[in-house]
GROMACS .gro file of C-alpha atoms in nm:
model
  410
    1MET     CA    1   2.155  -1.158   3.656
    2ASP     CA    2   2.022  -1.480   3.754
    3GLU     CA    3   2.142  -1.849   3.715
    4ALA     CA    4   1.975  -2.181   3.676
    5MET     CA    5   2.116  -2.523   3.649
    6ASP     CA    6   1.833  -2.724   3.482
    7GLY     CA    7   1.542  -2.652   3.261
    8ASP     CA    8   1.281  -2.682   3.524
    9ALA     CA    9   1.472  -2.428   3.729
   10VAL     CA   10   1.497  -2.186   3.424
   11CYS     CA   11   1.108  -2.203   3.387
   12GLN     CA   12   1.066  -2.120   3.735
   13GLN     CA   13   1.280  -1.822   3.720
   14LEU     CA   14   1.110  -1.685   3.402
   15GLN     CA   15   0.776  -1.725   3.585
   16ASP     CA   16   0.868  -1.528   3.879
   17ASN     CA   17   1.110  -1.239   3.680
   18ALA     CA   18   1.109  -1.035   3.378
   19TYR     CA   19   1.453  -1.069   3.176
   20ASP     CA   20   1.567  -0.879   2.881
   21LEU     CA   21   1.794  -1.150   2.765
   22ILE     CA   22   1.842  -1.529   2.838
   23LEU     CA   23   2.163  -1.725   2.768
   24LEU     CA   24   2.035  -2.086   2.712
   25ASP     CA   25   2.211  -2.408   2.649
   26ILE     CA   26   2.040  -2.635   2.412
   27ARG     CA   27   2.139  -2.930   2.633
   28MET     CA   28   2.091  -2.929   3.003
   29PRO     CA   29   1.899  -3.136   3.264
   30GLY     CA   30   1.544  -3.175   3.256
   31LYS     CA   31   1.383  -2.980   2.962
   32SER     CA   32   1.639  -2.896   2.676
   33GLY     CA   33   1.693  -2.566   2.557
   34LEU     CA   34   1.442  -2.627   2.251
   35GLU     CA   35   1.170  -2.743   2.488
   36ILE     CA   36   1.205  -2.433   2.687
   37MET     CA   37   1.212  -2.199   2.382
   38ALA     CA   38   0.884  -2.375   2.266
   39TRP     CA   39   0.740  -2.295   2.599
   40LEU     CA   40   0.836  -1.922   2.595
   41LYS     CA   41   0.675  -1.919   2.255
   42GLU     CA   42   0.354  -2.075   2.401
   43THR     CA   43   0.346  -1.865   2.726
   44GLY     CA   44   0.418  -1.503   2.531
   45ILE     CA   45   0.703  -1.436   2.745
   46ASP     CA   46   0.894  -1.146   2.575
   47SER     CA   47   1.280  -1.219   2.638
   48GLN     CA   48   1.545  -1.240   2.387
   49VAL     CA   49   1.746  -1.565   2.379
   50ILE     CA   50   2.096  -1.643   2.252
   51ILE     CA   51   2.133  -1.999   2.245
   52MET     CA   52   2.466  -2.181   2.303
   53SER     CA   53   2.560  -2.536   2.192
   54GLY     CA   54   2.852  -2.758   2.083
   55HIS     CA   55   2.617  -2.845   1.773
   56SER     CA   56   2.697  -2.750   1.425
   57ASP     CA   57   2.387  -2.942   1.308
   58TYR     CA   58   2.207  -2.720   1.069
   59ARG     CA   59   1.880  -2.854   1.150
   60ILE     CA   60   1.901  -2.793   1.528
   61VAL     CA   61   2.051  -2.445   1.495
   62ARG     CA   62   1.749  -2.361   1.229
   63GLN     CA   63   1.497  -2.509   1.475
   64ALA     CA   64   1.619  -2.289   1.741
   65PHE     CA   65   1.604  -1.963   1.544
   66LYS     CA   66   1.248  -2.066   1.417
   67LEU     CA   67   1.144  -2.066   1.803
   68GLY     CA   68   1.280  -1.733   1.842
   69ALA     CA   69   1.640  -1.736   1.935
   70CYS     CA   70   1.790  -1.404   1.834
   71ASP     CA   71   2.170  -1.526   1.812
   72TYR     CA   72   2.387  -1.841   1.842
   73LEU     CA   73   2.723  -1.894   2.009
   74LYS     CA   74   2.902  -2.213   1.956
   75LYS     CA   75   3.082  -2.385   2.225
   76PRO     CA   76   3.365  -2.320   2.334
   77TYR     CA   77   3.317  -1.956   2.287
   78ASP     CA   78   3.557  -1.673   2.372
   79VAL     CA   79   3.434  -1.472   2.683
   80ASP     CA   80   3.496  -1.155   2.498
   81ASP     CA   81   3.253  -1.273   2.215
   82LEU     CA   82   3.002  -1.363   2.476
   83ILE     CA   83   3.031  -1.000   2.623
   84GLN     CA   84   2.995  -0.859   2.281
   85ALA     CA   85   2.688  -1.058   2.208
   86VAL     CA   86   2.513  -0.980   2.517
   87GLY     CA   87   2.581  -0.601   2.487
   88ASP     CA   88   2.479  -0.597   2.128
   89LYS     CA   89   2.157  -0.782   2.229
   90VAL     CA   90   2.060  -0.544   2.510
   91LEU     CA   91   2.115  -0.269   2.306
   92GLU     CA   92   1.931  -0.394   2.024
   93ARG     CA   93   1.631  -0.483   2.248
   94ARG     CA   94   1.623  -0.098   2.362
   95GLN     CA   95   1.645   0.063   2.033
   96SER     CA   96   1.374  -0.180   1.926
   97ARG     CA   97   1.126  -0.064   2.179
   98SER     CA   98   1.207   0.305   2.113
   99ARG     CA   99   1.143   0.234   1.720
  100ALA     CA  100   0.818   0.062   1.817
  101THR     CA  101   0.671   0.394   1.948
  102THR     CA  102   0.829   0.634   1.697
  103ASP     CA  103   0.828   0.448   1.377
  104TRP     CA  104   0.492   0.456   1.207
  105SER     CA  105   0.614   0.351   0.885
  106ASN     CA  106   0.740   0.007   0.972
  107PRO     CA  107   0.400  -0.181   0.855
  108LEU     CA  108   0.452  -0.040   0.517
  109LYS     CA  109   0.807  -0.180   0.448
  110GLY     CA  110   0.725  -0.521   0.373
  111GLU     CA  111   0.482  -0.428   0.124
  112LEU     CA  112   0.725  -0.145  -0.045
  113PHE     CA  113   0.993  -0.422  -0.034
  114ARG     CA  114   0.774  -0.684  -0.230
  115ARG     CA  115   0.669  -0.441  -0.463
  116THR     CA  116   1.017  -0.364  -0.526
  117LEU     CA  117   1.110  -0.737  -0.592
  118ASP     CA  118   0.829  -0.753  -0.832
  119HIS     CA  119   0.970  -0.502  -1.073
  120LEU     CA  120   1.337  -0.677  -1.079
  121PRO     CA  121   1.384  -0.867  -1.397
  122GLU     CA  122   1.489  -1.190  -1.193
  123LEU     CA  123   1.271  -1.434  -1.030
  124VAL     CA  124   1.335  -1.435  -0.679
  125PHE     CA  125   1.196  -1.697  -0.437
  126LEU     CA  126   1.212  -1.857  -0.084
  127LEU     CA  127   1.163  -2.207  -0.011
  128ASP     CA  128   1.074  -2.393   0.308
  129GLU     CA  129   1.243  -2.699   0.478
  130ARG     CA  130   1.058  -2.902   0.243
  131LYS     CA  131   1.197  -2.723  -0.052
  132CYS     CA  132   0.870  -2.600  -0.115
  133PHE     CA  133   0.777  -2.228  -0.247
  134GLU     CA  134   0.683  -2.002   0.044
  135TYR     CA  135   0.727  -1.670  -0.161
  136LEU     CA  136   0.763  -1.576  -0.536
  137ASN     CA  137   0.788  -1.213  -0.676
  138HIS     CA  138   0.549  -1.175  -0.969
  139LYS     CA  139   0.815  -1.207  -1.233
  140VAL     CA  140   0.733  -1.607  -1.222
  141GLU     CA  141   0.429  -1.559  -1.408
  142SER     CA  142   0.607  -1.364  -1.704
  143LEU     CA  143   0.874  -1.620  -1.714
  144THR     CA  144   0.691  -1.939  -1.672
  145GLY     CA  145   0.342  -1.876  -1.727
  146LEU     CA  146   0.220  -1.977  -1.382
  147PRO     CA  147   0.103  -1.723  -1.147
  148ALA     CA  148   0.276  -1.698  -0.797
  149GLU     CA  149  -0.035  -1.813  -0.614
  150GLU     CA  150  -0.055  -2.102  -0.791
  151LEU     CA  151   0.308  -2.222  -0.683
  152ILE     CA  152   0.309  -2.146  -0.317
  153GLY     CA  153   0.342  -2.463  -0.110
  154GLN     CA  154   0.455  -2.645  -0.450
  155PRO     CA  155   0.807  -2.812  -0.432
  156LEU     CA  156   1.073  -2.645  -0.652
  157SER     CA  157   1.085  -2.956  -0.871
  158ARG     CA  158   0.722  -2.858  -0.986
  159LEU     CA  159   0.895  -2.615  -1.194
  160VAL     CA  160   1.203  -2.812  -1.289
  161HIS     CA  161   1.232  -2.967  -1.618
  162GLU     CA  162   1.259  -3.361  -1.604
  163ASP     CA  163   1.624  -3.334  -1.758
  164ASP     CA  164   1.740  -3.173  -1.456
  165ILE     CA  165   1.562  -3.280  -1.157
  166ALA     CA  166   1.857  -3.514  -1.081
  167LYS     CA  167   2.092  -3.175  -1.011
  168LEU     CA  168   1.833  -3.080  -0.691
  169PRO     CA  169   1.967  -3.320  -0.415
  170LEU     CA  170   2.324  -3.194  -0.467
  171PHE     CA  171   2.207  -2.828  -0.535
  172PHE     CA  172   2.068  -2.823  -0.198
  173GLU     CA  173   2.310  -3.020  -0.008
  174ARG     CA  174   2.576  -2.762  -0.116
  175ALA     CA  175   2.340  -2.464  -0.057
  176GLU     CA  176   2.308  -2.588   0.337
  177ALA     CA  177   2.689  -2.575   0.373
  178GLY     CA  178   2.628  -2.195   0.398
  179GLU     CA  179   2.790  -2.077   0.046
  180PRO     CA  180   2.553  -1.939  -0.229
  181ILE     CA  181   2.579  -2.185  -0.532
  182THR     CA  182   2.498  -2.126  -0.885
  183GLN     CA  183   2.356  -2.371  -1.117
  184GLU     CA  184   2.216  -2.389  -1.460
  185ILE     CA  185   1.876  -2.567  -1.454
  186LYS     CA  186   1.580  -2.597  -1.717
  187LEU     CA  187   1.248  -2.463  -1.583
  188LYS     CA  188   0.915  -2.557  -1.747
  189THR     CA  189   0.716  -2.288  -1.919
  190HIS     CA  190   0.339  -2.283  -1.965
  191SER     CA  191   0.292  -2.001  -2.224
  192GLY     CA  192   0.154  -2.129  -2.530
  193GLY     CA  193   0.189  -2.500  -2.446
  194VAL     CA  194   0.454  -2.661  -2.219
  195GLY     CA  195   0.816  -2.593  -2.287
  196HIS     CA  196   1.129  -2.504  -2.113
  197LYS     CA  197   1.365  -2.199  -2.052
  198ASP     CA  198   1.721  -2.210  -1.935
  199PHE     CA  199   1.788  -2.040  -1.603
  200GLU     CA  200   2.084  -1.956  -1.392
  201ILE     CA  201   1.971  -2.013  -1.028
  202ILE     CA  202   2.172  -1.884  -0.718
  203LEU     CA  203   2.050  -2.064  -0.423
  204THR     CA  204   2.184  -1.982  -0.053
  205SER     CA  205   2.070  -2.100   0.293
  206THR     CA  206   1.935  -1.819   0.513
  207LEU     CA  207   2.117  -2.016   0.798
  208GLY     CA  208   2.445  -2.184   0.737
  209VAL     CA  209   2.681  -2.375   0.976
  210ASN     CA  210   2.960  -2.114   0.954
  211PRO     CA  211   3.059  -1.886   1.247
  212ALA     CA  212   2.998  -1.554   1.061
  213LEU     CA  213   2.609  -1.623   1.083
  214ALA     CA  214   2.644  -1.539   1.436
  215GLN     CA  215   2.671  -1.166   1.340
  216ALA     CA  216   2.354  -1.193   1.099
  217ASN     CA  217   2.040  -0.996   1.164
  218PHE     CA  218   1.838  -1.329   1.140
  219SER     CA  219   1.465  -1.372   1.173
  220PRO     CA  220   1.318  -1.673   1.324
  221GLU     CA  221   1.029  -1.657   1.057
  222ASP     CA  222   1.273  -1.648   0.753
  223PRO     CA  223   1.258  -1.988   0.528
  224PRO     CA  224   1.566  -2.156   0.518
  225PHE     CA  225   1.642  -2.120   0.139
  226LEU     CA  226   1.659  -1.771  -0.083
  227GLY     CA  227   1.687  -1.818  -0.451
  228ILE     CA  228   1.738  -1.584  -0.752
  229ALA     CA  229   1.672  -1.723  -1.115
  230ARG     CA  230   1.789  -1.546  -1.425
  231ASP     CA  231   1.666  -1.621  -1.761
  232ILE     CA  232   1.991  -1.716  -1.978
  233THR     CA  233   1.786  -1.846  -2.273
  234GLU     CA  234   1.878  -1.596  -2.534
  235ARG     CA  235   2.220  -1.576  -2.390
  236LYS     CA  236   2.290  -1.955  -2.422
  237GLN     CA  237   2.126  -1.943  -2.775
  238THR     CA  238   2.369  -1.657  -2.908
  239LEU     CA  239   2.689  -1.861  -2.752
  240GLU     CA  240   2.522  -2.177  -2.910
  241LEU     CA  241   2.501  -1.987  -3.237
  242MET     CA  242   2.849  -1.847  -3.200
  243GLU     CA  243   2.992  -2.176  -3.141
  244PHE     CA  244   2.823  -2.341  -3.442
  245ARG     CA  245   2.911  -2.068  -3.672
  246ALA     CA  246   3.266  -2.088  -3.577
  247SER     CA  247   3.257  -2.477  -3.657
  248HIS     CA  248   3.045  -2.468  -3.957
  249ASP     CA  249   3.006  -2.324  -4.309
  250SER     CA  250   2.776  -2.042  -4.331
  251LEU     CA  251   2.634  -2.128  -4.677
  252THR     CA  252   2.545  -2.478  -4.643
  253ASP     CA  253   2.567  -2.548  -4.259
  254LEU     CA  254   2.787  -2.840  -4.292
  255PRO     CA  255   3.092  -2.877  -4.055
  256ASN     CA  256   3.381  -2.670  -4.188
  257ARG     CA  257   3.755  -2.754  -4.255
  258ASN     CA  258   3.857  -2.710  -3.879
  259LEU     CA  259   3.580  -2.929  -3.728
  260PHE     CA  260   3.620  -3.201  -4.013
  261MET     CA  261   3.982  -3.221  -3.932
  262ASP     CA  262   3.903  -3.264  -3.565
  263ARG     CA  263   3.672  -3.540  -3.629
  264LEU     CA  264   3.920  -3.705  -3.876
  265ARG     CA  265   4.176  -3.697  -3.587
  266LEU     CA  266   3.936  -3.843  -3.350
  267ALA     CA  267   3.854  -4.124  -3.597
  268VAL     CA  268   4.217  -4.200  -3.632
  269SER     CA  269   4.267  -4.248  -3.247
  270GLN     CA  270   3.948  -4.442  -3.231
  271ALA     CA  271   4.046  -4.694  -3.522
  272ARG     CA  272   4.408  -4.732  -3.363
  273ARG     CA  273   4.269  -4.805  -3.035
  274ASN     CA  274   3.991  -5.048  -3.161
  275GLY     CA  275   4.159  -5.192  -3.462
  276GLN     CA  276   3.892  -5.052  -3.707
  277LYS     CA  277   3.903  -4.930  -4.062
  278PHE     CA  278   3.738  -4.600  -4.214
  279ALA     CA  279   3.742  -4.411  -4.536
  280VAL     CA  280   3.800  -4.054  -4.627
  281LEU     CA  281   3.627  -3.901  -4.959
  282PHE     CA  282   3.757  -3.597  -5.134
  283ILE     CA  283   3.463  -3.469  -5.346
  284ASP     CA  284   3.540  -3.215  -5.605
  285LEU     CA  285   3.234  -3.059  -5.817
  286ASP     CA  286   3.333  -3.074  -6.196
  287ASN     CA  287   3.315  -2.742  -6.382
  288PHE     CA  288   3.156  -2.548  -6.110
  289LYS     CA  289   3.339  -2.234  -6.208
  290ALA     CA  290   3.180  -2.233  -6.531
  291VAL     CA  291   2.832  -2.243  -6.373
  292ASN     CA  292   2.916  -1.960  -6.163
  293ASP     CA  293   3.056  -1.752  -6.468
  294ALA     CA  294   2.744  -1.846  -6.672
  295TYR     CA  295   2.460  -1.769  -6.407
  296GLY     CA  296   2.631  -1.574  -6.155
  297HIS     CA  297   2.724  -1.632  -5.765
  298GLY     CA  298   2.353  -1.624  -5.658
  299ILE     CA  299   2.286  -1.946  -5.865
  300GLY     CA  300   2.634  -2.076  -5.757
  301ASP     CA  301   2.560  -2.043  -5.388
  302GLN     CA  302   2.201  -2.226  -5.446
  303LEU     CA  303   2.361  -2.484  -5.644
  304LEU     CA  304   2.604  -2.559  -5.361
  305GLN     CA  305   2.318  -2.554  -5.106
  306LYS     CA  306   2.135  -2.834  -5.329
  307VAL     CA  307   2.458  -3.041  -5.383
  308ALA     CA  308   2.515  -3.024  -5.007
  309SER     CA  309   2.168  -3.169  -4.914
  310GLY     CA  310   2.195  -3.427  -5.159
  311LEU     CA  311   2.525  -3.543  -5.083
  312LYS     CA  312   2.410  -3.556  -4.691
  313ASN     CA  313   2.116  -3.765  -4.763
  314CYS     CA  314   2.346  -4.046  -4.882
  315LEU     CA  315   2.539  -4.079  -4.574
  316ARG     CA  316   2.460  -4.258  -4.257
  317GLU     CA  317   2.386  -4.096  -3.930
  318GLY     CA  318   2.730  -4.126  -3.769
  319ASP     CA  319   2.918  -4.030  -4.099
  320THR     CA  320   3.048  -3.659  -4.150
  321LEU     CA  321   3.000  -3.451  -4.483
  322ALA     CA  322   3.199  -3.099  -4.449
  323ARG     CA  323   3.240  -2.835  -4.699
  324TYR     CA  324   3.626  -2.818  -4.721
  325GLY     CA  325   3.632  -2.500  -4.912
  326GLY     CA  326   3.505  -2.343  -5.256
  327ASP     CA  327   3.345  -2.634  -5.433
  328GLU     CA  328   3.526  -2.893  -5.251
  329PHE     CA  329   3.351  -3.143  -4.982
  330MET     CA  330   3.480  -3.415  -4.758
  331ALA     CA  331   3.308  -3.712  -4.628
  332LEU     CA  332   3.424  -3.948  -4.340
  333LEU     CA  333   3.282  -4.262  -4.305
  334PRO     CA  334   3.382  -4.446  -3.985
  335SER     CA  335   3.358  -4.823  -3.885
  336LEU     CA  336   3.383  -4.972  -4.271
  337ASP     CA  337   3.388  -5.350  -4.280
  338GLU     CA  338   3.513  -5.373  -4.642
  339LYS     CA  339   3.655  -5.155  -4.906
  340LYS     CA  340   3.362  -5.216  -5.121
  341ASP     CA  341   3.127  -5.033  -4.853
  342ALA     CA  342   3.311  -4.715  -4.951
  343ALA     CA  343   3.269  -4.792  -5.320
  344THR     CA  344   2.905  -4.818  -5.251
  345VAL     CA  345   2.875  -4.498  -5.085
  346ALA     CA  346   3.061  -4.323  -5.372
  347ARG     CA  347   2.833  -4.440  -5.648
  348LYS     CA  348   2.536  -4.316  -5.426
  349LEU     CA  349   2.680  -3.973  -5.402
  350LEU     CA  350   2.756  -3.979  -5.799
  351THR     CA  351   2.381  -4.095  -5.856
  352SER     CA  352   2.253  -3.815  -5.644
  353LEU     CA  353   2.399  -3.548  -5.875
  354GLU     CA  354   2.256  -3.693  -6.200
  355THR     CA  355   1.901  -3.519  -6.206
  356PRO     CA  356   1.945  -3.172  -6.314
  357PHE     CA  357   1.908  -2.909  -6.026
  358ARG     CA  358   1.611  -2.671  -6.078
  359PHE     CA  359   1.584  -2.330  -5.910
  360ALA     CA  360   1.303  -2.137  -5.790
  361GLY     CA  361   1.206  -1.846  -5.967
  362CYS     CA  362   1.365  -1.926  -6.292
  363ASP     CA  363   1.339  -2.164  -6.582
  364LEU     CA  364   1.691  -2.295  -6.514
  365ARG     CA  365   1.814  -2.646  -6.485
  366VAL     CA  366   2.174  -2.703  -6.395
  367SER     CA  367   2.363  -3.010  -6.427
  368ILE     CA  368   2.695  -3.103  -6.258
  369GLY     CA  369   2.920  -3.408  -6.190
  370THR     CA  370   3.181  -3.474  -5.938
  371SER     CA  371   3.512  -3.637  -5.901
  372ILE     CA  372   3.591  -3.848  -5.576
  373GLY     CA  373   3.893  -3.978  -5.410
  374ILE     CA  374   3.922  -4.233  -5.156
  375ALA     CA  375   4.192  -4.299  -4.888
  376LEU     CA  376   4.137  -4.575  -4.649
  377TYR     CA  377   4.267  -4.595  -4.303
  378PRO     CA  378   4.531  -4.782  -4.218
  379GLU     CA  379   4.606  -4.896  -4.593
  380ASN     CA  380   4.678  -4.554  -4.722
  381GLY     CA  381   4.801  -4.392  -4.408
  382ASP     CA  382   4.757  -4.365  -4.033
  383GLU     CA  383   4.770  -3.982  -3.995
  384ALA     CA  384   4.478  -3.744  -4.055
  385GLU     CA  385   4.669  -3.515  -4.280
  386THR     CA  386   4.809  -3.806  -4.483
  387LEU     CA  387   4.459  -3.964  -4.555
  388VAL     CA  388   4.341  -3.613  -4.683
  389GLU     CA  389   4.640  -3.570  -4.899
  390ARG     CA  390   4.632  -3.906  -5.056
  391ALA     CA  391   4.218  -3.881  -5.096
  392ASP     CA  392   4.304  -3.547  -5.264
  393MET     CA  393   4.566  -3.734  -5.532
  394ALA     CA  394   4.294  -3.990  -5.586
  395MET     CA  395   4.063  -3.727  -5.667
  396TYR     CA  396   4.296  -3.549  -5.897
  397ALA     CA  397   4.356  -3.876  -6.087
  398VAL     CA  398   3.987  -3.893  -6.166
  399LYS     CA  399   3.971  -3.541  -6.296
  400ARG     CA  400   4.281  -3.614  -6.531
  401GLU     CA  401   4.108  -3.958  -6.651
  402LYS     CA  402   3.722  -3.879  -6.717
  403LYS     CA  403   3.568  -3.656  -6.443
  404ASN     CA  404   3.241  -3.784  -6.274
  405GLY     CA  405   3.366  -4.089  -6.115
  406PHE     CA  406   3.578  -4.222  -5.809
  407ARG     CA  407   3.896  -4.367  -5.736
  408PHE     CA  408   4.082  -4.555  -5.436
  409TYR     CA  409   4.448  -4.417  -5.377
  410SER     CA  410   4.680  -4.651  -5.508
   0.00000   0.00000   0.00000
């Protein structure tokens, strides 16, 4: 074992003698440790290098590994750790020399591994320090419509949808810290036109700054980032459909009673805070049971769908129309300036039902009217349940008097 106190002396020793292992500090007088490693690479001197440094900077450590370091000890280090690292690397070097003369299958392993990756259902990729693709398995073509060869050397952002580009800086920053990070990101697709799919991407740095990496079998040629992308488009669509069905009526696709009450409570909270007015309309079809009995539930369901479409077309974008149950609908009209504005909407709703409804496949026309009760916030109540109850009372007053009209609660 020999010792040298500065960079120039290290180079001289290496020219004069052959060493299995070099313990090299990154900072030293004369040439730095990184400069010596670059010189080793240029001259072709075959020695393993363990670097020692007080640096925890990811980029400096990565540069050392890129130049050929086989291990890393962070100062101050424990002497037992140093002895263990030296012993491991000397044994590893001897075993490597033995394998080089006996293992004829090594040249095939990389190709077999890549073929295995190509048959995975996920997209697997490696990124260099510029966040550009250095490797992609062939799954990228079936998932995005672009061949791997076209993307090599291109940045990951080339594939990311514009809506999610802003997620990338923090995504990489967290991955560089050494822990695998999972993020939902939209990737652009080019199959049958430009579109996008939803992916769950796991990104990890092949070299973090945590101490555990000192025991990793790290190759100096490994790119800094490994990513695995799983297509979750169908899963997300299924979840979104389930959430939609839980909050919407299956026949009309309108919000159901639960969603309507949630929106009404939110409207109460906002109006109370901002000093606004709004209206709740209880809409009940007249003589709907007679239509069902006369023509059957199939025609009855079609009629409810046509009525729902007509009523919805009368409302503003920010209003809510819900199917409350059976032949009952509810409308929420937020941010009303005057009581007469609610009356104007009620007249539009009544007018939308004046023309008889026709049904495909049969020579049938059905006319139906509706009774509408209106409750105003805060005039008729300051709680969601109270407003619904009083709009209901106003609606029944219309049914008792004449039907097919509207009335305010009083």
